[in-house]
Coordinates of C-alpha atoms and ligand atoms in Angstrom, one line a residue:
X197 CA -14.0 9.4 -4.6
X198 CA -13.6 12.8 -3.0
X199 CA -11.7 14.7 -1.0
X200 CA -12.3 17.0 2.6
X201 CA -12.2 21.1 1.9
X202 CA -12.3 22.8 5.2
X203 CA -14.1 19.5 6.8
X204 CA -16.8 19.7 3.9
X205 CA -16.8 16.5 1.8
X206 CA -16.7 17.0 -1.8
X207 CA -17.3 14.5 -4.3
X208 CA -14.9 15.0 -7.3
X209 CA -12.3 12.8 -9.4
X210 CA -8.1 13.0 -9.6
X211 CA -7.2 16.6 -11.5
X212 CA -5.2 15.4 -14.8
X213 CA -6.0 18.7 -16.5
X214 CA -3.5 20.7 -15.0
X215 CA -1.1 18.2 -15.7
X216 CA -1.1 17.1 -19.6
X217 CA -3.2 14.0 -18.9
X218 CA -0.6 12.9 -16.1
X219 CA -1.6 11.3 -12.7
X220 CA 0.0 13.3 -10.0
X221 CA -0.1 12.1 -6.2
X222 CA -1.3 13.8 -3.5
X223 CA 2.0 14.3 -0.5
X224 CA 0.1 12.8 3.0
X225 CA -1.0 15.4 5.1
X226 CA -0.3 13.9 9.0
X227 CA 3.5 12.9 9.6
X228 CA 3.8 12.6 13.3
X229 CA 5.8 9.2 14.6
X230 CA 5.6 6.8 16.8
X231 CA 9.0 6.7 19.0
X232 CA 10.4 4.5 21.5
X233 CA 12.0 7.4 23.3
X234 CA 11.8 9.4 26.6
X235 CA 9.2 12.4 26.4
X236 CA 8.0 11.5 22.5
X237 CA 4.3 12.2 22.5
X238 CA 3.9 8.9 20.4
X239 CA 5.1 6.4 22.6
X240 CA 4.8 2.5 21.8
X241 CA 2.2 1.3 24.0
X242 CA -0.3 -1.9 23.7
X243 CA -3.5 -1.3 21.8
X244 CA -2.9 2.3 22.0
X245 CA -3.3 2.4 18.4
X246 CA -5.5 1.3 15.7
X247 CA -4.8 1.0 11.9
X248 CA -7.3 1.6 9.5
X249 CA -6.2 0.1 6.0
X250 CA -8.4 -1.1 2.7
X251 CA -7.1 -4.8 1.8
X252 CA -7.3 -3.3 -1.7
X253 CA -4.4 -0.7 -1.1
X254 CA -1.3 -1.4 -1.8
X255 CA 0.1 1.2 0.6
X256 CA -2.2 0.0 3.2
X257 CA -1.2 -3.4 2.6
X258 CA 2.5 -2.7 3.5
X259 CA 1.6 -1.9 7.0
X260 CA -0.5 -5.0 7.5
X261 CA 2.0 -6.8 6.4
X262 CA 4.8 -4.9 8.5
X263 CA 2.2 -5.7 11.5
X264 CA 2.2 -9.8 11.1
X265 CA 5.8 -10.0 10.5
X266 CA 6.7 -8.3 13.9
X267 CA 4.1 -9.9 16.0
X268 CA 1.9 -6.6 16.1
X269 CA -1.4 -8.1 15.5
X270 CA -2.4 -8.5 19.2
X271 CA -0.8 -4.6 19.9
X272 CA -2.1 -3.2 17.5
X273 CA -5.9 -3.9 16.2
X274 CA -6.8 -2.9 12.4
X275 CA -10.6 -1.8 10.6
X276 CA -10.7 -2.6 7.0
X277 CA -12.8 -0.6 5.1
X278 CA -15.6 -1.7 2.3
X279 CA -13.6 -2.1 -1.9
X280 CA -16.0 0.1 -2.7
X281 CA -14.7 3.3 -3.1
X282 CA -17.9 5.5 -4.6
X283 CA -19.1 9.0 -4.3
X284 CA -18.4 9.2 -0.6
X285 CA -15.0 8.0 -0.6
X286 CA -13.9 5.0 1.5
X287 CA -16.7 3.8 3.5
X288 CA -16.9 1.2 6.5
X289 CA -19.5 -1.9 5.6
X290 CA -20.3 -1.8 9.3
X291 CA -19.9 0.8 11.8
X292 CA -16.1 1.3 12.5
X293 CA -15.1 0.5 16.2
X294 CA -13.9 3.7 17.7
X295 CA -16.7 6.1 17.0
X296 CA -19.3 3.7 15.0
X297 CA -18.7 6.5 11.7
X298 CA -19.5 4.7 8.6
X299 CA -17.4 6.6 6.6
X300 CA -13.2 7.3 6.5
X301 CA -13.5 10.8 6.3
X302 CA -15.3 11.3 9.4
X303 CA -12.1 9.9 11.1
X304 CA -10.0 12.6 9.7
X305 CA -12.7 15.4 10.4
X306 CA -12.7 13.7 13.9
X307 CA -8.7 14.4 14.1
X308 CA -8.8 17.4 12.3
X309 CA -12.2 19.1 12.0
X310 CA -11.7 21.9 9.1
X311 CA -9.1 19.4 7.5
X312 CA -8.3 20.1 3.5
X313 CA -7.1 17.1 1.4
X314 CA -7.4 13.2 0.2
X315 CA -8.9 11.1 2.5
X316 CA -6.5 8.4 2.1
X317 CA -5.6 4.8 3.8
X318 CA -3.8 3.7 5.4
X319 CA -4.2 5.6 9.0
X320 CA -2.3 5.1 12.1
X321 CA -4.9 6.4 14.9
X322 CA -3.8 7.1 18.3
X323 CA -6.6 6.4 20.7
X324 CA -5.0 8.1 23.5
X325 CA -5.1 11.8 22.2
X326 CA -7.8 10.9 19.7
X327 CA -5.9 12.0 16.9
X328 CA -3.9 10.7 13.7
X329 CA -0.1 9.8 14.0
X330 CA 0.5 9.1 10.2
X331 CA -1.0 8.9 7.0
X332 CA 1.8 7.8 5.4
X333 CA 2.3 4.1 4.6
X334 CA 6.1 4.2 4.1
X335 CA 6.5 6.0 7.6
X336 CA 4.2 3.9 9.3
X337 CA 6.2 1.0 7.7
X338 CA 9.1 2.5 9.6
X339 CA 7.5 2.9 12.9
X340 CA 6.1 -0.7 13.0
X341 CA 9.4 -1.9 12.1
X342 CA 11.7 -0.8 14.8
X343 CA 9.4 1.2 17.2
X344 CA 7.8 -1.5 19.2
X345 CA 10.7 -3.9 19.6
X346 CA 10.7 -3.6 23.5
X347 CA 6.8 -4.4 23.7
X348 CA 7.2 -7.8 21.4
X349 CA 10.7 -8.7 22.0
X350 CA 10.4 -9.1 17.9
X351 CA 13.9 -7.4 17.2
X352 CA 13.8 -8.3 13.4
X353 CA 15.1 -5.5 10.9
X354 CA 13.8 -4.9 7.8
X355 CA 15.2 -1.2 7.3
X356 CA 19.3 -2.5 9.3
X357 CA 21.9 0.6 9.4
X358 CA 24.3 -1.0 7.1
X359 CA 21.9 -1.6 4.0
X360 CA 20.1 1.8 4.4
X361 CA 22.1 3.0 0.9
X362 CA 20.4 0.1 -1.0
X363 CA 17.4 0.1 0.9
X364 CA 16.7 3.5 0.1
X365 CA 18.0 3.3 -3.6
X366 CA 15.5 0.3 -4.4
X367 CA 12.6 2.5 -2.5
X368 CA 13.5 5.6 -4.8
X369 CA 13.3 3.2 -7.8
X370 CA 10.3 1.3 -7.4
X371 CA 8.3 3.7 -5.8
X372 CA 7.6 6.2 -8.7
X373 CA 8.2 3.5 -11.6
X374 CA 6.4 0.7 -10.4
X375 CA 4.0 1.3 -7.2
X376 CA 2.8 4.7 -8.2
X377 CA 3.7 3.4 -12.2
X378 CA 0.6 1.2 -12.4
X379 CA -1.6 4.1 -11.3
X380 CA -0.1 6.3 -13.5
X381 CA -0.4 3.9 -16.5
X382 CA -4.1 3.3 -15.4
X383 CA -5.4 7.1 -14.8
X384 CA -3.7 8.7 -17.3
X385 CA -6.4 10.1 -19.7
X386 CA -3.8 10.9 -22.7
X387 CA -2.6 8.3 -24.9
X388 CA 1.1 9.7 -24.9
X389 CA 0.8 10.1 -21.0
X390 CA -0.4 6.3 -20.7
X391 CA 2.3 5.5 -23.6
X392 CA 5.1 6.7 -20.9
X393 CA 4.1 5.3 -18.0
X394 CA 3.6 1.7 -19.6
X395 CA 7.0 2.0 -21.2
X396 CA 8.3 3.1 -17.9
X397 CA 6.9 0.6 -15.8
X398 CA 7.9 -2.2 -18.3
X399 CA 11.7 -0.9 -18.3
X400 CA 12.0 -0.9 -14.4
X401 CA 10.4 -4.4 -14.2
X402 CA 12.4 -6.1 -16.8
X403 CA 14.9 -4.3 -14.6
X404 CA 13.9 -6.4 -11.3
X405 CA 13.6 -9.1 -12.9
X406 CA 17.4 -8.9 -14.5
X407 CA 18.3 -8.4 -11.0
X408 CA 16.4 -11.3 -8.8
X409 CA 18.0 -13.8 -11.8
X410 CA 21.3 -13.3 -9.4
X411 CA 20.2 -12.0 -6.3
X412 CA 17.6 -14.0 -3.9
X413 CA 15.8 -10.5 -2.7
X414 CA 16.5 -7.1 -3.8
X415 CA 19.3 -6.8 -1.3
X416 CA 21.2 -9.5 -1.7
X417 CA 20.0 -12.2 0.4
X418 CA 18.5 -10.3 3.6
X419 CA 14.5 -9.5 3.1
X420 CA 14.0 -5.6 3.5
X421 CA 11.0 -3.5 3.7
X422 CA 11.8 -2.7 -0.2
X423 CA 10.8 -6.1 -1.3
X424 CA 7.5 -6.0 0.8
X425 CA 7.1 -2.6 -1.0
X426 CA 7.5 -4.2 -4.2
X427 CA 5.4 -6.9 -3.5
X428 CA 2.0 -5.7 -2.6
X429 CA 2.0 -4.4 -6.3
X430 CA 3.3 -7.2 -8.1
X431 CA 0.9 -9.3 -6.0
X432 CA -2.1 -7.1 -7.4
X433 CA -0.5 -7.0 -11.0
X434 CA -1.9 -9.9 -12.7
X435 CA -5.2 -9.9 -11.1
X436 CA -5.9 -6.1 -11.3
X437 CA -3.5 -4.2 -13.2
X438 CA -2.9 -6.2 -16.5
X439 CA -6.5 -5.6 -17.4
X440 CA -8.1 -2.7 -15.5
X441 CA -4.7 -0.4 -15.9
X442 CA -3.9 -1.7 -19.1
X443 CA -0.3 -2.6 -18.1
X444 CA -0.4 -5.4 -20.9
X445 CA 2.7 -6.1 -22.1
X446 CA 3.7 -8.8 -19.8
X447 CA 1.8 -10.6 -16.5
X448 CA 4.0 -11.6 -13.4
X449 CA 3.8 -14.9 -14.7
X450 CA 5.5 -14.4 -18.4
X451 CA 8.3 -12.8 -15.7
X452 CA 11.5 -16.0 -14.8
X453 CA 12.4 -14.6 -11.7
X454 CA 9.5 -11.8 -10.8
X455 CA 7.3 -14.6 -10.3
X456 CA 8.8 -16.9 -8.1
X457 CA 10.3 -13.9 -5.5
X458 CA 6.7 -13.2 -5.6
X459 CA 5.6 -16.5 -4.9
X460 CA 8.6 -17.2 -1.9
X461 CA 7.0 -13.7 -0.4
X462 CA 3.1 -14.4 -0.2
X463 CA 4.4 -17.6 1.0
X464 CA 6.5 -16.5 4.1
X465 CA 5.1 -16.0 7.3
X466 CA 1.5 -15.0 7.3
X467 CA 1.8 -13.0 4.7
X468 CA -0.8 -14.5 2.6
X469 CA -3.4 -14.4 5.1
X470 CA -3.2 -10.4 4.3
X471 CA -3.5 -11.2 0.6
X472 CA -7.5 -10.6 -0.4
X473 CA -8.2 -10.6 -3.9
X474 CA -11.8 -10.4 -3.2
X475 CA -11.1 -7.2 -2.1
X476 CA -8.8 -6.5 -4.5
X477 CA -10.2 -6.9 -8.0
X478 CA -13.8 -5.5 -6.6
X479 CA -11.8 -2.4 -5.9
X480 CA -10.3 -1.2 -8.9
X481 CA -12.9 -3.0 -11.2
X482 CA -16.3 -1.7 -9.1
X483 CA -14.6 2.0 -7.9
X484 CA -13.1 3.5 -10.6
X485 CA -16.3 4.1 -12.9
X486 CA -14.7 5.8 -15.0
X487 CA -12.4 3.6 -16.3
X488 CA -14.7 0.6 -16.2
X489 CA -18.4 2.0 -16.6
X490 CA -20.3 -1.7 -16.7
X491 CA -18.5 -2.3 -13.0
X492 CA -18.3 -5.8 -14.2
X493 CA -15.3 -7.3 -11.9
X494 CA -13.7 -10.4 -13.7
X495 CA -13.6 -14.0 -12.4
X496 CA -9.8 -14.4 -13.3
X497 CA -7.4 -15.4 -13.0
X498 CA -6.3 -18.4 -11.9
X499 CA -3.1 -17.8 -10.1
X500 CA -1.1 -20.3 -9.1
X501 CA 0.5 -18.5 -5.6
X502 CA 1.0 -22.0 -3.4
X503 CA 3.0 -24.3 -5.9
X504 CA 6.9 -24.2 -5.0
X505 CA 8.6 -21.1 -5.9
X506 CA 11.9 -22.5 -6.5
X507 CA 13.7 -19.7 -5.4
X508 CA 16.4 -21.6 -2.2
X509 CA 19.1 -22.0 -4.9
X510 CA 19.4 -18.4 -5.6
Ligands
GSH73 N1 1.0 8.5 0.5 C1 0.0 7.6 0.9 C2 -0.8 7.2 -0.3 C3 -2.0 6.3 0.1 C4 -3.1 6.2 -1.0 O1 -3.0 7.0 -2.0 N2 -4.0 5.4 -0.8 C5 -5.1 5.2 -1.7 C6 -5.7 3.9 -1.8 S1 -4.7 2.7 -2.7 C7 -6.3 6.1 -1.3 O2 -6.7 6.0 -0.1 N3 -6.8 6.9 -2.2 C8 -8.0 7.7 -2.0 C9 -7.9 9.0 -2.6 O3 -6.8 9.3 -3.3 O4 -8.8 9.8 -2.5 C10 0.6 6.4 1.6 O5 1.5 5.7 1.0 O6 0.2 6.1 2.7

């Protein structure tokens, strides 16, 4: 765990000082798109790009999943790095494809060569000017969603016009209190900081829950990209985050209704095929040393994500 100062790698662990024990997250650094328009220097072209993503990430795992729902995987080809995330930051268990570099932050370096910040996943690369589009899951999201309709013929919506309001009020919900609300619980080194964020995180999903009693998705009974942003961390939750985060109070599975929307999701489409929780619990369990010095990754659980999920009378 590291990040890049002028290019230079340098080995050091999250800043809570500054911030009363809080975990604070680091804004993306590249933010360029990917546009299906005359003259945008990010046009929509097959295997012009590559994604690099950790099967651990939740972020990452939002654009893998944005990728199999709209038939991207043949367009678009993807490098998953090693779980292990150790003194030198992500790391490649064999020689990435593009360069052979064995390490993530020689790809940024290799976009950027004096580059300064987080060395983060996922990445959209653009093999054409050998640079990065986006570092930022939620705009990748975006791009993968509506960008390449003309090259797949896909022309399903997961971000339509007329539920943008919603949309963007479930995103501005879930995002701090429940995606980035598990980290927060987990690397918060003061007892009141952990003590908020639990209490937090609890609150907003007893508030999901409430809602998915009545309501088959988030928004009403269309599948947006807020539910597959809500889902790569609930799918994570009881494996990684009840223990190794200490969010304890409840599991997915004590949840009525968070656990079956969870179930119908990793059941729909490919979807599971993207789910590794190899990857996963040796992640957060092996990487963050701090928080669990032995590195001992647990066996459990047993997670019952195949039975029916009951959710078609909703
Ligand atoms: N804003 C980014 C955040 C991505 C992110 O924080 N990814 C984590 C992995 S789950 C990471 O690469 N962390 C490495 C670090 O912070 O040094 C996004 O959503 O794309």
């Amino acid at each position: 765990m590291g990040k890049l100062v002028e290019g230079v790698w340098h080995d050091v662990w999250y800043d809570t000082k500054s911030s009363g024990g809080k975990f604070v997250r680091e804004d993306a650094g590249f933010r360029n798109w990917v546009e299906n328009k005359p003259g945008a220097p990010f046009q929509p072209e097959s295997n012009r790009y590559h994604l690099y993503v950790s099967l651990a990430c939740p972020w990452a795992h939002r654009t893998l999943i944005m990728r199999e729902l709209k038939g991207l995987t043949q367009h678009i080809d993807v490098t998953a790095v090693s779980p292990d995330m150790l003194d030198n930051g992500w790391e490649f268990s064999t020689p990435e494809p593009l360069f052979g570099f064995t390490k993530m932050h020689q790809i940024y370096t290799q976009a950027k060569a004096d580059y300064s910040g987080r060395v983060t996943v996922p990445v959209l690369w653009d093999k054409k000017t050998n640079s990065i589009v986006s570092n930022e899951s939620s705009e990748i999201l975006r791009m993968l969603n509506s960008e390449f309709n003309d090259l797949t013929g896909n022309h399903t919506n997961y971000y339509p016009e007329k539920l943008r309001h919603d949309i963007d009020e479930w995103n501005a919900f879930i995002y701090p209190n429940i995606n980035n609300g598990v980290y927060k619980t987990g690397f918060a080194t003061t007892q009141e900081a952990y003590e908020e964020a639990f209490d937090n995180l609890f609150a907003a999903l007893d508030k999901v829950d409430a809602h998915l009693a009545t309501s088959r998705y988030l928004v009403g009974d269309t599948l947006t990209e807020s539910d597959w942003r809500l889902f790569t961390t609930l799918i994570r939750f009881d494996a990684a985050y009840v223990g190794h985060f200490k969010c304890n109070l409840k599991r997915i599975a004590d949840y009525p209704h968070l656990q079956g929307y969870m179930k119908e999701l990793y059941q729909f489409g490919n979807v599971a095929e993207t789910v590794s929780f190899e990857h996963i619990k040796r992640h957060y369990y092996f990487s963050h040393k701090g928080i669990n010095p032995t590195q001992v990754v647990p066996k459990g659980p047993d997670l019952d994500l195949e039975s029916t999920h009951g959710r078609d009378g909703v």
